[in-house]
Amino acid sequence: MTITRLTAAAALLAATALPAVAETAIDYGPRPAFLIDKMEDGPLKDKLASCLGQTPKRTDFSIGHRGAALMFPEHTRESYVAGARMGAGILECDVTFTKDKELVCRHAQNDLATTTDILVTDLAGKCVTPFTPANGDEPAGAECRTAELTLAEFKSLSPKMDAADKSATTPEAFQGGVADWRTTLYANDATIMTHEESIELFKSLGVKFTPELKGPSVEMPFDGFTQQAYAQKMIDEYKAAGVAPEDVFAQSFDLSDILYWIENEPEFGAQAVYLDDRYEASDEDEGLIDPNDPATFKPTMQELADMGVNYIAPPMWMLVTVEDSEIVPSAYTREAQAAGLDIITWTMERSGPLATGGGWYFQSLKDVTDNDGVYFELLDVLAQEVGVTGVFSDWPATVTYYANCMGL
């Protein structure tokens, strides 16, 4: 980056300086008690109910997934602050880049059509796929990438709840579609964030960092910007901010990113988190993982450990199965434990009401998922039998409450 571009970026950040965060005590809110009321009677319910009067404390076991994205627009200042106020000890900025190669917080490089108001602004013309109205069986859609915008243009957008009305015939109507178990109550005037801004905010909140290097939607190298330079730039922003490596848990679904950090930034690489998505592998590569068949784990857990990987983070359903109507650890879990890998998992409170099975995040235990209290039942197995070191949640208060009650 040239000195001119550095100066311009600094000026932009100064012009958009964020207000100070009001000091607030950690608060669970009503949801943990609501979930406890829904649980079936038994020792776990009794134990959790006994903690209703406890004083909430921050815990690294509770990780704010995109902040507190159940009710707040994800990757916004407001979502992050809400997650910290629910006791999350670690917060996540998903990291991608703009046209001028500045790092920003977005779940995907190409999600601007559903997470911001870009389609109803003058920047809509920069979308790689313009808005297309619904037509018969064809749903409405658009694709808009951060890589098509400068940092200044990105910062001009207003974030919203991640949703779209696929039946829309206008860009304005496309802004809707929020699930009926979410809300737009906290979406007004939400603040979009750069990666550097997230670092400063998290420091002020007293929490740790788990940035995820997102896979680009553009071909790499991008205007000379290589994947390795992208991975390095993310780490460099923590170093420039004086953040201790032990406070950073850098994530990626791309194993090559993890291995890059292990080799080139070993202090950060020691806590790099491999987001294991091999359950989505195609038949043309390594094939799908069956969480109960170790023969499908390629590379194996021991091979990952031998590469220097210390942390893996699969989705919750890969870590558990159902035996005799009870939630128990899967073979995947047992192999990870045998290899000495630390396990983090995602994502609690990502699904809506669990009475109908819980959807994708609960697919391996859908036969026993029939009420919202199962959130705590699953969390107990993950903590006590799987031995996870942290749990991502869209509403961190639930995980914070459990961790506080169990003394984690």
mmCIF file of C-alpha atoms in Angstrom:
data_model
loop_
_atom_site.group_PDB
_atom_site.id
_atom_site.type_symbol
_atom_site.label_atom_id
_atom_site.label_comp_id
_atom_site.label_asym_id
_atom_site.label_seq_id
_atom_site.Cartn_x
_atom_site.Cartn_y
_atom_site.Cartn_z
ATOM 1 C CA MET A 1 0.000 0.000 0.000
ATOM 2 C CA THR A 2 1.343 3.452 -0.852
ATOM 3 C CA ILE A 3 1.752 6.240 1.704
ATOM 4 C CA THR A 4 -1.048 8.140 -0.053
ATOM 5 C CA ARG A 5 -3.451 5.240 0.377
ATOM 6 C CA LEU A 6 -2.416 4.798 4.001
ATOM 7 C CA THR A 7 -3.072 8.478 4.667
ATOM 8 C CA ALA A 8 -6.449 8.308 2.930
ATOM 9 C CA ALA A 9 -7.446 5.248 4.923
ATOM 10 C CA ALA A 10 -6.408 6.900 8.186
ATOM 11 C CA ALA A 11 -8.378 10.014 7.300
ATOM 12 C CA LEU A 12 -11.459 7.944 6.544
ATOM 13 C CA LEU A 13 -11.220 6.129 9.859
ATOM 14 C CA ALA A 14 -10.766 9.413 11.722
ATOM 15 C CA ALA A 15 -13.785 10.896 9.967
ATOM 16 C CA THR A 16 -15.920 7.939 11.003
ATOM 17 C CA ALA A 17 -14.648 7.614 14.577
ATOM 18 C CA LEU A 18 -17.005 5.587 16.734
ATOM 19 C CA PRO A 19 -18.485 6.874 19.990
ATOM 20 C CA ALA A 20 -17.329 5.396 23.269
ATOM 21 C CA VAL A 21 -19.101 2.317 24.611
ATOM 22 C CA ALA A 22 -21.118 2.903 27.753
ATOM 23 C CA GLU A 23 -19.918 0.793 30.667
ATOM 24 C CA THR A 24 -22.574 -1.797 31.429
ATOM 25 C CA ALA A 25 -22.726 -4.790 33.749
ATOM 26 C CA ILE A 26 -23.010 -8.178 32.069
ATOM 27 C CA ASP A 27 -26.656 -9.208 31.832
ATOM 28 C CA TYR A 28 -28.220 -12.525 30.799
ATOM 29 C CA GLY A 29 -31.613 -11.091 29.967
ATOM 30 C CA PRO A 30 -34.703 -13.351 30.110
ATOM 31 C CA ARG A 31 -33.733 -15.993 27.542
ATOM 32 C CA PRO A 32 -31.701 -18.466 29.660
ATOM 33 C CA ALA A 33 -34.538 -18.698 32.197
ATOM 34 C CA PHE A 34 -37.022 -19.134 29.347
ATOM 35 C CA LEU A 35 -35.014 -22.065 27.984
ATOM 36 C CA ILE A 36 -34.681 -23.644 31.432
ATOM 37 C CA ASP A 37 -38.470 -23.505 31.832
ATOM 38 C CA LYS A 38 -38.810 -25.429 28.558
ATOM 39 C CA MET A 39 -36.482 -28.266 29.656
ATOM 40 C CA GLU A 40 -37.710 -31.666 30.729
ATOM 41 C CA ASP A 41 -37.514 -32.230 34.490
ATOM 42 C CA GLY A 42 -34.255 -33.752 35.680
ATOM 43 C CA PRO A 43 -30.882 -33.081 37.336
ATOM 44 C CA LEU A 44 -29.632 -30.766 34.564
ATOM 45 C CA LYS A 45 -32.716 -28.575 34.756
ATOM 46 C CA ASP A 46 -32.449 -28.477 38.548
ATOM 47 C CA LYS A 47 -28.783 -27.495 38.390
ATOM 48 C CA LEU A 48 -29.362 -24.721 35.856
ATOM 49 C CA ALA A 49 -32.387 -23.420 37.748
ATOM 50 C CA SER A 50 -30.295 -23.215 40.921
ATOM 51 C CA CYS A 51 -28.082 -20.605 39.232
ATOM 52 C CA LEU A 52 -30.836 -18.133 38.357
ATOM 53 C CA GLY A 53 -29.672 -15.719 41.031
ATOM 54 C CA GLN A 54 -25.975 -15.827 40.174
ATOM 55 C CA THR A 55 -23.975 -12.784 39.145
ATOM 56 C CA PRO A 56 -23.076 -12.997 35.418
ATOM 57 C CA LYS A 57 -19.383 -13.067 34.541
ATOM 58 C CA ARG A 58 -17.550 -12.881 31.229
ATOM 59 C CA THR A 59 -16.218 -16.228 29.986
ATOM 60 C CA ASP A 60 -14.052 -17.296 27.045
ATOM 61 C CA PHE A 61 -16.265 -20.372 26.734
ATOM 62 C CA SER A 62 -18.905 -18.042 25.253
ATOM 63 C CA ILE A 63 -18.059 -16.773 21.758
ATOM 64 C CA GLY A 64 -20.190 -14.139 20.057
ATOM 65 C CA HIS A 65 -20.906 -15.441 16.538
ATOM 66 C CA ARG A 66 -20.897 -12.299 14.376
ATOM 67 C CA GLY A 67 -21.711 -10.554 17.652
ATOM 68 C CA ALA A 68 -25.265 -11.289 18.778
ATOM 69 C CA ALA A 69 -26.739 -12.000 15.373
ATOM 70 C CA LEU A 70 -29.981 -13.588 16.532
ATOM 71 C CA MET A 71 -31.506 -10.136 16.975
ATOM 72 C CA PHE A 72 -28.867 -7.589 15.846
ATOM 73 C CA PRO A 73 -27.544 -7.014 12.317
ATOM 74 C CA GLU A 74 -24.422 -9.178 12.166
ATOM 75 C CA HIS A 75 -20.911 -7.730 12.192
ATOM 76 C CA THR A 76 -22.109 -4.346 13.357
ATOM 77 C CA ARG A 77 -20.868 -2.347 16.303
ATOM 78 C CA GLU A 78 -24.243 -2.808 17.988
ATOM 79 C CA SER A 79 -24.155 -6.591 17.538
ATOM 80 C CA TYR A 80 -20.637 -6.811 18.972
ATOM 81 C CA VAL A 81 -21.477 -4.639 21.973
ATOM 82 C CA ALA A 82 -24.587 -6.738 22.666
ATOM 83 C CA GLY A 83 -22.497 -9.922 22.570
ATOM 84 C CA ALA A 84 -19.986 -8.485 25.037
ATOM 85 C CA ARG A 85 -22.797 -7.344 27.330
ATOM 86 C CA MET A 86 -24.065 -10.933 27.355
ATOM 87 C CA GLY A 87 -20.721 -12.092 28.715
ATOM 88 C CA ALA A 88 -19.026 -13.380 25.574
ATOM 89 C CA GLY A 89 -15.285 -13.423 26.249
ATOM 90 C CA ILE A 90 -14.452 -13.715 22.550
ATOM 91 C CA LEU A 91 -16.044 -11.951 19.573
ATOM 92 C CA GLU A 92 -15.844 -12.731 15.861
ATOM 93 C CA CYS A 93 -15.159 -10.496 12.883
ATOM 94 C CA ASP A 94 -15.463 -12.412 9.617
ATOM 95 C CA VAL A 95 -12.810 -10.779 7.462
ATOM 96 C CA THR A 96 -12.969 -9.993 3.759
ATOM 97 C CA PHE A 97 -11.564 -7.184 1.586
ATOM 98 C CA THR A 98 -12.669 -4.228 -0.503
ATOM 99 C CA LYS A 99 -11.614 -3.104 -3.982
ATOM 100 C CA ASP A 100 -8.756 -1.125 -2.449
ATOM 101 C CA LYS A 101 -7.721 -4.191 -0.401
ATOM 102 C CA GLU A 102 -8.880 -2.902 2.971
ATOM 103 C CA LEU A 103 -10.168 -5.477 5.456
ATOM 104 C CA VAL A 104 -13.788 -5.279 6.599
ATOM 105 C CA CYS A 105 -16.191 -7.367 8.695
ATOM 106 C CA ARG A 106 -18.652 -9.326 6.527
ATOM 107 C CA HIS A 107 -19.721 -12.965 6.693
ATOM 108 C CA ALA A 108 -19.073 -13.333 2.963
ATOM 109 C CA GLN A 109 -17.467 -11.150 0.346
ATOM 110 C CA ASN A 110 -20.623 -11.356 -1.758
ATOM 111 C CA ASP A 111 -23.392 -10.922 0.845
ATOM 112 C CA LEU A 112 -23.992 -7.170 0.568
ATOM 113 C CA ALA A 113 -27.353 -7.620 -1.208
ATOM 114 C CA THR A 114 -28.829 -9.322 1.860
ATOM 115 C CA THR A 115 -26.869 -7.719 4.731
ATOM 116 C CA THR A 116 -26.894 -4.044 3.631
ATOM 117 C CA ASP A 117 -29.070 -1.562 1.774
ATOM 118 C CA ILE A 118 -26.803 -1.485 -1.314
ATOM 119 C CA LEU A 119 -29.620 -2.349 -3.737
ATOM 120 C CA VAL A 120 -31.524 0.815 -2.832
ATOM 121 C CA THR A 121 -28.472 3.093 -3.093
ATOM 122 C CA ASP A 122 -26.498 4.572 -5.971
ATOM 123 C CA LEU A 123 -23.956 1.759 -5.488
ATOM 124 C CA ALA A 124 -26.402 -0.855 -6.802
ATOM 125 C CA GLY A 125 -24.898 -0.401 -10.260
ATOM 126 C CA LYS A 126 -21.624 -1.866 -8.987
ATOM 127 C CA CYS A 127 -23.151 -5.250 -8.128
ATOM 128 C CA VAL A 128 -21.701 -8.092 -10.183
ATOM 129 C CA THR A 129 -25.242 -9.447 -10.605
ATOM 130 C CA PRO A 130 -27.887 -6.693 -10.580
ATOM 131 C CA PHE A 131 -31.221 -7.170 -8.868
ATOM 132 C CA THR A 132 -33.481 -9.544 -10.769
ATOM 133 C CA PRO A 133 -37.166 -9.568 -9.773
ATOM 134 C CA ALA A 134 -39.041 -12.764 -8.995
ATOM 135 C CA ASN A 135 -40.610 -14.279 -12.077
ATOM 136 C CA GLY A 136 -42.761 -17.364 -11.769
ATOM 137 C CA ASP A 137 -40.657 -20.119 -10.196
ATOM 138 C CA GLU A 138 -37.497 -17.995 -10.393
ATOM 139 C CA PRO A 139 -36.799 -16.203 -7.104
ATOM 140 C CA ALA A 140 -35.584 -12.640 -6.865
ATOM 141 C CA GLY A 141 -31.848 -12.249 -6.366
ATOM 142 C CA ALA A 142 -28.667 -10.213 -6.683
ATOM 143 C CA GLU A 143 -24.968 -10.550 -5.886
ATOM 144 C CA CYS A 144 -22.975 -7.619 -4.567
ATOM 145 C CA ARG A 145 -19.349 -7.915 -3.427
ATOM 146 C CA THR A 146 -17.162 -5.865 -1.137
ATOM 147 C CA ALA A 147 -14.412 -6.290 -3.767
ATOM 148 C CA GLU A 148 -16.420 -4.042 -6.094
ATOM 149 C CA LEU A 149 -16.434 -1.146 -3.613
ATOM 150 C CA THR A 150 -13.758 1.093 -2.157
ATOM 151 C CA LEU A 151 -13.521 1.290 1.605
ATOM 152 C CA ALA A 152 -15.243 4.697 1.532
ATOM 153 C CA GLU A 153 -18.116 3.257 -0.520
ATOM 154 C CA PHE A 154 -18.423 0.262 1.810
ATOM 155 C CA LYS A 155 -18.563 2.540 4.834
ATOM 156 C CA SER A 156 -21.442 4.480 3.254
ATOM 157 C CA LEU A 157 -23.743 1.431 3.369
ATOM 158 C CA SER A 158 -26.304 0.796 6.088
ATOM 159 C CA PRO A 159 -26.312 -2.754 7.480
ATOM 160 C CA LYS A 160 -29.518 -4.694 8.068
ATOM 161 C CA MET A 161 -30.621 -8.107 9.260
ATOM 162 C CA ASP A 162 -29.345 -10.775 6.865
ATOM 163 C CA ALA A 163 -32.467 -11.578 4.864
ATOM 164 C CA ALA A 164 -34.170 -11.178 1.514
ATOM 165 C CA ASP A 165 -37.706 -11.464 0.241
ATOM 166 C CA LYS A 166 -37.228 -13.880 -2.649
ATOM 167 C CA SER A 167 -40.739 -13.114 -3.942
ATOM 168 C CA ALA A 168 -39.902 -9.430 -4.399
ATOM 169 C CA THR A 169 -40.360 -7.614 -7.685
ATOM 170 C CA THR A 170 -38.545 -4.441 -6.556
ATOM 171 C CA PRO A 171 -35.237 -3.822 -4.746
ATOM 172 C CA GLU A 172 -37.171 -2.101 -1.960
ATOM 173 C CA ALA A 173 -39.321 -5.178 -1.313
ATOM 174 C CA PHE A 174 -36.228 -7.401 -1.499
ATOM 175 C CA GLN A 175 -34.990 -5.708 1.710
ATOM 176 C CA GLY A 176 -37.520 -7.741 3.745
ATOM 177 C CA GLY A 177 -37.791 -11.446 4.396
ATOM 178 C CA VAL A 178 -36.542 -11.481 8.006
ATOM 179 C CA ALA A 179 -37.440 -14.791 9.688
ATOM 180 C CA ASP A 180 -40.413 -14.501 12.028
ATOM 181 C CA TRP A 181 -38.253 -15.651 14.971
ATOM 182 C CA ARG A 182 -35.786 -12.801 14.444
ATOM 183 C CA THR A 183 -36.532 -9.063 14.584
ATOM 184 C CA THR A 184 -35.712 -5.736 12.966
ATOM 185 C CA LEU A 185 -36.120 -3.944 16.286
ATOM 186 C CA TYR A 186 -32.366 -3.296 16.663
ATOM 187 C CA ALA A 187 -31.535 -2.698 13.008
ATOM 188 C CA ASN A 188 -32.040 1.049 12.812
ATOM 189 C CA ASP A 189 -28.824 3.065 12.512
ATOM 190 C CA ALA A 190 -26.591 0.007 12.937
ATOM 191 C CA THR A 191 -22.901 0.691 12.308
ATOM 192 C CA ILE A 192 -20.929 -1.153 9.646
ATOM 193 C CA MET A 193 -17.351 -2.085 10.686
ATOM 194 C CA THR A 194 -13.850 -2.411 9.303
ATOM 195 C CA HIS A 195 -11.545 -5.067 10.712
ATOM 196 C CA GLU A 196 -9.323 -2.419 12.320
ATOM 197 C CA GLU A 197 -12.359 -0.813 13.937
ATOM 198 C CA SER A 198 -13.443 -4.176 15.311
ATOM 199 C CA ILE A 199 -10.016 -4.651 16.907
ATOM 200 C CA GLU A 200 -10.213 -1.302 18.680
ATOM 201 C CA LEU A 201 -13.808 -1.929 19.755
ATOM 202 C CA PHE A 202 -13.034 -5.397 21.127
ATOM 203 C CA LYS A 203 -10.061 -3.993 23.034
ATOM 204 C CA SER A 204 -12.328 -1.387 24.607
ATOM 205 C CA LEU A 205 -14.837 -4.098 25.529
ATOM 206 C CA GLY A 206 -12.155 -6.237 27.176
ATOM 207 C CA VAL A 207 -12.758 -9.301 25.003
ATOM 208 C CA LYS A 208 -10.552 -11.549 22.887
ATOM 209 C CA PHE A 209 -10.592 -11.908 19.111
ATOM 210 C CA THR A 210 -11.523 -14.672 16.679
ATOM 211 C CA PRO A 211 -11.289 -13.287 13.127
ATOM 212 C CA GLU A 212 -12.239 -15.605 10.284
ATOM 213 C CA LEU A 213 -10.418 -15.192 6.976
ATOM 214 C CA LYS A 214 -13.256 -15.637 4.484
ATOM 215 C CA GLY A 215 -12.800 -17.315 1.141
ATOM 216 C CA PRO A 216 -12.794 -14.661 -1.616
ATOM 217 C CA SER A 217 -15.585 -14.546 -4.201
ATOM 218 C CA VAL A 218 -13.095 -13.101 -6.687
ATOM 219 C CA GLU A 219 -10.240 -14.904 -8.358
ATOM 220 C CA MET A 220 -6.957 -14.688 -6.492
ATOM 221 C CA PRO A 221 -4.540 -13.025 -6.846
ATOM 222 C CA PHE A 222 -6.856 -10.002 -6.913
ATOM 223 C CA ASP A 223 -5.072 -7.078 -8.532
ATOM 224 C CA GLY A 224 -1.794 -8.577 -7.264
ATOM 225 C CA PHE A 225 -3.241 -9.357 -3.814
ATOM 226 C CA THR A 226 -2.395 -13.018 -3.144
ATOM 227 C CA GLN A 227 -4.109 -15.365 -0.685
ATOM 228 C CA GLN A 228 -0.934 -15.377 1.403
ATOM 229 C CA ALA A 229 -0.800 -11.564 1.468
ATOM 230 C CA TYR A 230 -4.457 -11.540 2.520
ATOM 231 C CA ALA A 231 -3.772 -14.005 5.352
ATOM 232 C CA GLN A 232 -0.740 -11.989 6.438
ATOM 233 C CA LYS A 233 -2.562 -8.644 6.333
ATOM 234 C CA MET A 234 -5.165 -9.910 8.773
ATOM 235 C CA ILE A 235 -2.484 -10.892 11.296
ATOM 236 C CA ASP A 236 -0.544 -7.676 10.685
ATOM 237 C CA GLU A 237 -3.522 -5.601 11.821
ATOM 238 C CA TYR A 238 -3.437 -7.323 15.228
ATOM 239 C CA LYS A 239 0.295 -6.815 15.506
ATOM 240 C CA ALA A 240 -0.049 -3.132 14.595
ATOM 241 C CA ALA A 241 -2.718 -2.739 17.301
ATOM 242 C CA GLY A 242 -0.455 -4.353 19.915
ATOM 243 C CA VAL A 243 -2.749 -7.341 20.481
ATOM 244 C CA ALA A 244 -1.073 -10.314 22.165
ATOM 245 C CA PRO A 245 -1.073 -13.477 19.983
ATOM 246 C CA GLU A 246 -2.585 -15.508 22.813
ATOM 247 C CA ASP A 247 -5.698 -13.318 22.618
ATOM 248 C CA VAL A 248 -6.293 -14.090 18.936
ATOM 249 C CA PHE A 249 -7.908 -17.242 17.535
ATOM 250 C CA ALA A 250 -7.559 -16.817 13.761
ATOM 251 C CA GLN A 251 -9.972 -19.022 11.818
ATOM 252 C CA SER A 252 -10.252 -20.352 8.277
ATOM 253 C CA PHE A 253 -12.087 -23.079 6.382
ATOM 254 C CA ASP A 254 -9.017 -23.268 4.117
ATOM 255 C CA LEU A 255 -6.398 -25.541 5.675
ATOM 256 C CA SER A 256 -3.692 -23.817 3.637
ATOM 257 C CA ASP A 257 -4.409 -20.577 5.549
ATOM 258 C CA ILE A 258 -3.959 -22.392 8.860
ATOM 259 C CA LEU A 259 -0.688 -23.942 7.700
ATOM 260 C CA TYR A 260 0.508 -20.547 6.440
ATOM 261 C CA TRP A 261 0.006 -19.019 9.892
ATOM 262 C CA ILE A 262 1.631 -21.991 11.614
ATOM 263 C CA GLU A 263 4.733 -21.594 9.440
ATOM 264 C CA ASN A 264 4.950 -17.810 9.072
ATOM 265 C CA GLU A 265 3.299 -16.492 12.250
ATOM 266 C CA PRO A 266 3.840 -19.349 14.716
ATOM 267 C CA GLU A 267 2.706 -17.377 17.779
ATOM 268 C CA PHE A 268 -0.646 -16.746 16.104
ATOM 269 C CA GLY A 269 -0.613 -20.121 14.349
ATOM 270 C CA ALA A 270 -0.525 -21.936 17.671
ATOM 271 C CA GLN A 271 -4.146 -20.871 18.222
ATOM 272 C CA ALA A 272 -5.284 -20.940 14.605
ATOM 273 C CA VAL A 273 -8.668 -22.633 14.289
ATOM 274 C CA TYR A 274 -9.342 -24.992 11.382
ATOM 275 C CA LEU A 275 -13.032 -24.719 10.525
ATOM 276 C CA ASP A 276 -13.651 -28.259 9.387
ATOM 277 C CA ASP A 277 -16.220 -28.213 6.570
ATOM 278 C CA ARG A 278 -15.288 -31.514 4.951
ATOM 279 C CA TYR A 279 -18.923 -32.587 5.411
ATOM 280 C CA GLU A 280 -19.550 -30.421 2.311
ATOM 281 C CA ALA A 281 -16.821 -32.025 0.204
ATOM 282 C CA SER A 282 -17.825 -33.237 -3.239
ATOM 283 C CA ASP A 283 -17.371 -36.736 -4.614
ATOM 284 C CA GLU A 284 -14.626 -35.356 -6.864
ATOM 285 C CA ASP A 285 -12.339 -34.544 -3.922
ATOM 286 C CA GLU A 286 -12.164 -36.183 -0.523
ATOM 287 C CA GLY A 287 -15.778 -37.234 -0.163
ATOM 288 C CA LEU A 288 -18.239 -36.532 2.610
ATOM 289 C CA ILE A 289 -17.445 -37.051 6.290
ATOM 290 C CA ASP A 290 -19.666 -39.376 8.259
ATOM 291 C CA PRO A 291 -19.226 -38.237 11.884
ATOM 292 C CA ASN A 292 -19.563 -41.862 12.978
ATOM 293 C CA ASP A 293 -17.114 -43.343 10.436
ATOM 294 C CA PRO A 294 -13.446 -42.463 11.098
ATOM 295 C CA ALA A 295 -12.500 -43.904 7.703
ATOM 296 C CA THR A 296 -13.943 -40.775 6.096
ATOM 297 C CA PHE A 297 -11.770 -38.318 8.091
ATOM 298 C CA LYS A 298 -9.280 -37.141 5.439
ATOM 299 C CA PRO A 299 -6.820 -35.936 6.613
ATOM 300 C CA THR A 300 -7.209 -37.826 9.850
ATOM 301 C CA MET A 301 -7.275 -36.072 13.199
ATOM 302 C CA GLN A 302 -3.779 -37.320 13.965
ATOM 303 C CA GLU A 303 -2.526 -36.033 10.613
ATOM 304 C CA LEU A 304 -3.958 -32.610 11.426
ATOM 305 C CA ALA A 305 -2.208 -32.661 14.782
ATOM 306 C CA ASP A 306 1.038 -33.712 13.118
ATOM 307 C CA MET A 307 0.744 -30.669 10.812
ATOM 308 C CA GLY A 308 0.725 -28.439 13.900
ATOM 309 C CA VAL A 309 -3.029 -27.824 14.004
ATOM 310 C CA ASN A 310 -4.139 -27.461 17.623
ATOM 311 C CA TYR A 311 -7.757 -26.309 17.239
ATOM 312 C CA ILE A 312 -10.554 -27.626 15.064
ATOM 313 C CA ALA A 313 -14.067 -26.192 14.823
ATOM 314 C CA PRO A 314 -16.752 -28.351 13.197
ATOM 315 C CA PRO A 315 -20.482 -27.612 13.411
ATOM 316 C CA MET A 316 -22.259 -28.960 16.490
ATOM 317 C CA TRP A 317 -24.030 -31.801 14.743
ATOM 318 C CA MET A 318 -20.735 -33.434 13.726
ATOM 319 C CA LEU A 319 -19.722 -33.812 17.365
ATOM 320 C CA VAL A 320 -22.776 -35.709 18.589
ATOM 321 C CA THR A 321 -25.149 -38.488 17.704
ATOM 322 C CA VAL A 322 -28.156 -40.164 19.329
ATOM 323 C CA GLU A 323 -28.042 -43.564 21.049
ATOM 324 C CA ASP A 324 -31.014 -44.939 22.977
ATOM 325 C CA SER A 325 -32.679 -41.532 22.746
ATOM 326 C CA GLU A 326 -29.688 -39.864 24.426
ATOM 327 C CA ILE A 327 -27.287 -37.290 22.935
ATOM 328 C CA VAL A 328 -23.763 -38.746 23.014
ATOM 329 C CA PRO A 329 -20.350 -37.937 21.446
ATOM 330 C CA SER A 330 -19.785 -39.105 17.860
ATOM 331 C CA ALA A 331 -16.854 -41.106 16.488
ATOM 332 C CA TYR A 332 -15.580 -37.817 15.043
ATOM 333 C CA THR A 333 -15.336 -36.462 18.587
ATOM 334 C CA ARG A 334 -13.546 -39.549 19.876
ATOM 335 C CA GLU A 335 -10.951 -39.344 17.102
ATOM 336 C CA ALA A 336 -10.343 -35.647 17.783
ATOM 337 C CA GLN A 337 -9.977 -36.333 21.486
ATOM 338 C CA ALA A 338 -7.519 -39.167 20.822
ATOM 339 C CA ALA A 339 -5.376 -36.846 18.696
ATOM 340 C CA GLY A 340 -5.313 -34.248 21.483
ATOM 341 C CA LEU A 341 -7.054 -31.564 19.427
ATOM 342 C CA ASP A 342 -8.901 -28.728 21.147
ATOM 343 C CA ILE A 343 -12.452 -28.411 19.858
ATOM 344 C CA ILE A 344 -14.556 -25.292 19.344
ATOM 345 C CA THR A 345 -18.003 -25.575 17.775
ATOM 346 C CA TRP A 346 -20.765 -23.552 16.102
ATOM 347 C CA THR A 347 -23.510 -22.297 16.273
ATOM 348 C CA MET A 348 -25.904 -22.207 19.227
ATOM 349 C CA GLU A 349 -29.085 -20.165 18.793
ATOM 350 C CA ARG A 350 -28.566 -20.084 15.024
ATOM 351 C CA SER A 351 -31.764 -22.046 14.437
ATOM 352 C CA GLY A 352 -35.251 -20.888 15.288
ATOM 353 C CA PRO A 353 -37.573 -22.701 17.686
ATOM 354 C CA LEU A 354 -36.490 -26.336 18.085
ATOM 355 C CA ALA A 355 -39.954 -27.906 18.269
ATOM 356 C CA THR A 356 -39.700 -28.977 14.614
ATOM 357 C CA GLY A 357 -36.203 -30.503 14.841
ATOM 358 C CA GLY A 358 -33.856 -27.539 14.737
ATOM 359 C CA GLY A 359 -32.811 -27.665 11.089
ATOM 360 C CA TRP A 360 -29.258 -27.941 9.748
ATOM 361 C CA TYR A 361 -27.435 -27.313 13.029
ATOM 362 C CA PHE A 362 -29.247 -30.180 14.749
ATOM 363 C CA GLN A 363 -29.384 -32.701 11.924
ATOM 364 C CA SER A 364 -27.649 -35.544 13.798
ATOM 365 C CA LEU A 365 -30.048 -35.289 16.749
ATOM 366 C CA LYS A 366 -33.296 -34.265 15.074
ATOM 367 C CA ASP A 367 -35.055 -37.324 16.545
ATOM 368 C CA VAL A 368 -34.704 -35.900 20.068
ATOM 369 C CA THR A 369 -35.015 -32.204 19.256
ATOM 370 C CA ASP A 370 -38.575 -31.307 20.172
ATOM 371 C CA ASN A 371 -38.362 -28.284 22.482
ATOM 372 C CA ASP A 372 -36.185 -25.224 23.041
ATOM 373 C CA GLY A 373 -34.735 -26.703 26.234
ATOM 374 C CA VAL A 374 -32.664 -29.046 24.045
ATOM 375 C CA TYR A 375 -30.263 -26.125 23.570
ATOM 376 C CA PHE A 376 -29.063 -26.663 27.132
ATOM 377 C CA GLU A 377 -29.116 -30.463 26.814
ATOM 378 C CA LEU A 378 -26.845 -30.286 23.770
ATOM 379 C CA LEU A 379 -24.635 -27.676 25.410
ATOM 380 C CA ASP A 380 -24.159 -29.928 28.437
ATOM 381 C CA VAL A 381 -23.004 -32.851 26.290
ATOM 382 C CA LEU A 382 -20.677 -30.593 24.287
ATOM 383 C CA ALA A 383 -19.104 -29.236 27.468
ATOM 384 C CA GLN A 384 -18.996 -32.299 29.716
ATOM 385 C CA GLU A 385 -18.535 -35.208 27.281
ATOM 386 C CA VAL A 386 -17.139 -33.749 24.071
ATOM 387 C CA GLY A 387 -14.985 -31.331 26.062
ATOM 388 C CA VAL A 388 -15.252 -28.308 23.764
ATOM 389 C CA THR A 389 -13.242 -25.263 24.839
ATOM 390 C CA GLY A 390 -15.699 -22.759 23.418
ATOM 391 C CA VAL A 391 -19.092 -22.453 21.728
ATOM 392 C CA PHE A 392 -20.121 -19.876 19.137
ATOM 393 C CA SER A 393 -23.601 -18.513 19.673
ATOM 394 C CA ASP A 394 -25.895 -16.017 17.963
ATOM 395 C CA TRP A 395 -27.186 -15.125 21.457
ATOM 396 C CA PRO A 396 -24.175 -15.491 23.769
ATOM 397 C CA ALA A 397 -26.164 -15.104 27.000
ATOM 398 C CA THR A 398 -27.280 -18.728 26.760
ATOM 399 C CA VAL A 399 -23.737 -20.093 26.618
ATOM 400 C CA THR A 400 -22.491 -17.574 29.193
ATOM 401 C CA TYR A 401 -25.192 -18.648 31.635
ATOM 402 C CA TYR A 402 -24.337 -22.331 31.244
ATOM 403 C CA ALA A 403 -20.586 -21.710 31.619
ATOM 404 C CA ASN A 404 -21.083 -19.562 34.721
ATOM 405 C CA CYS A 405 -23.435 -22.069 36.320
ATOM 406 C CA MET A 406 -21.059 -24.992 35.677
ATOM 407 C CA GLY A 407 -17.941 -23.089 36.702
ATOM 408 C CA LEU A 408 -16.254 -23.403 33.301
#
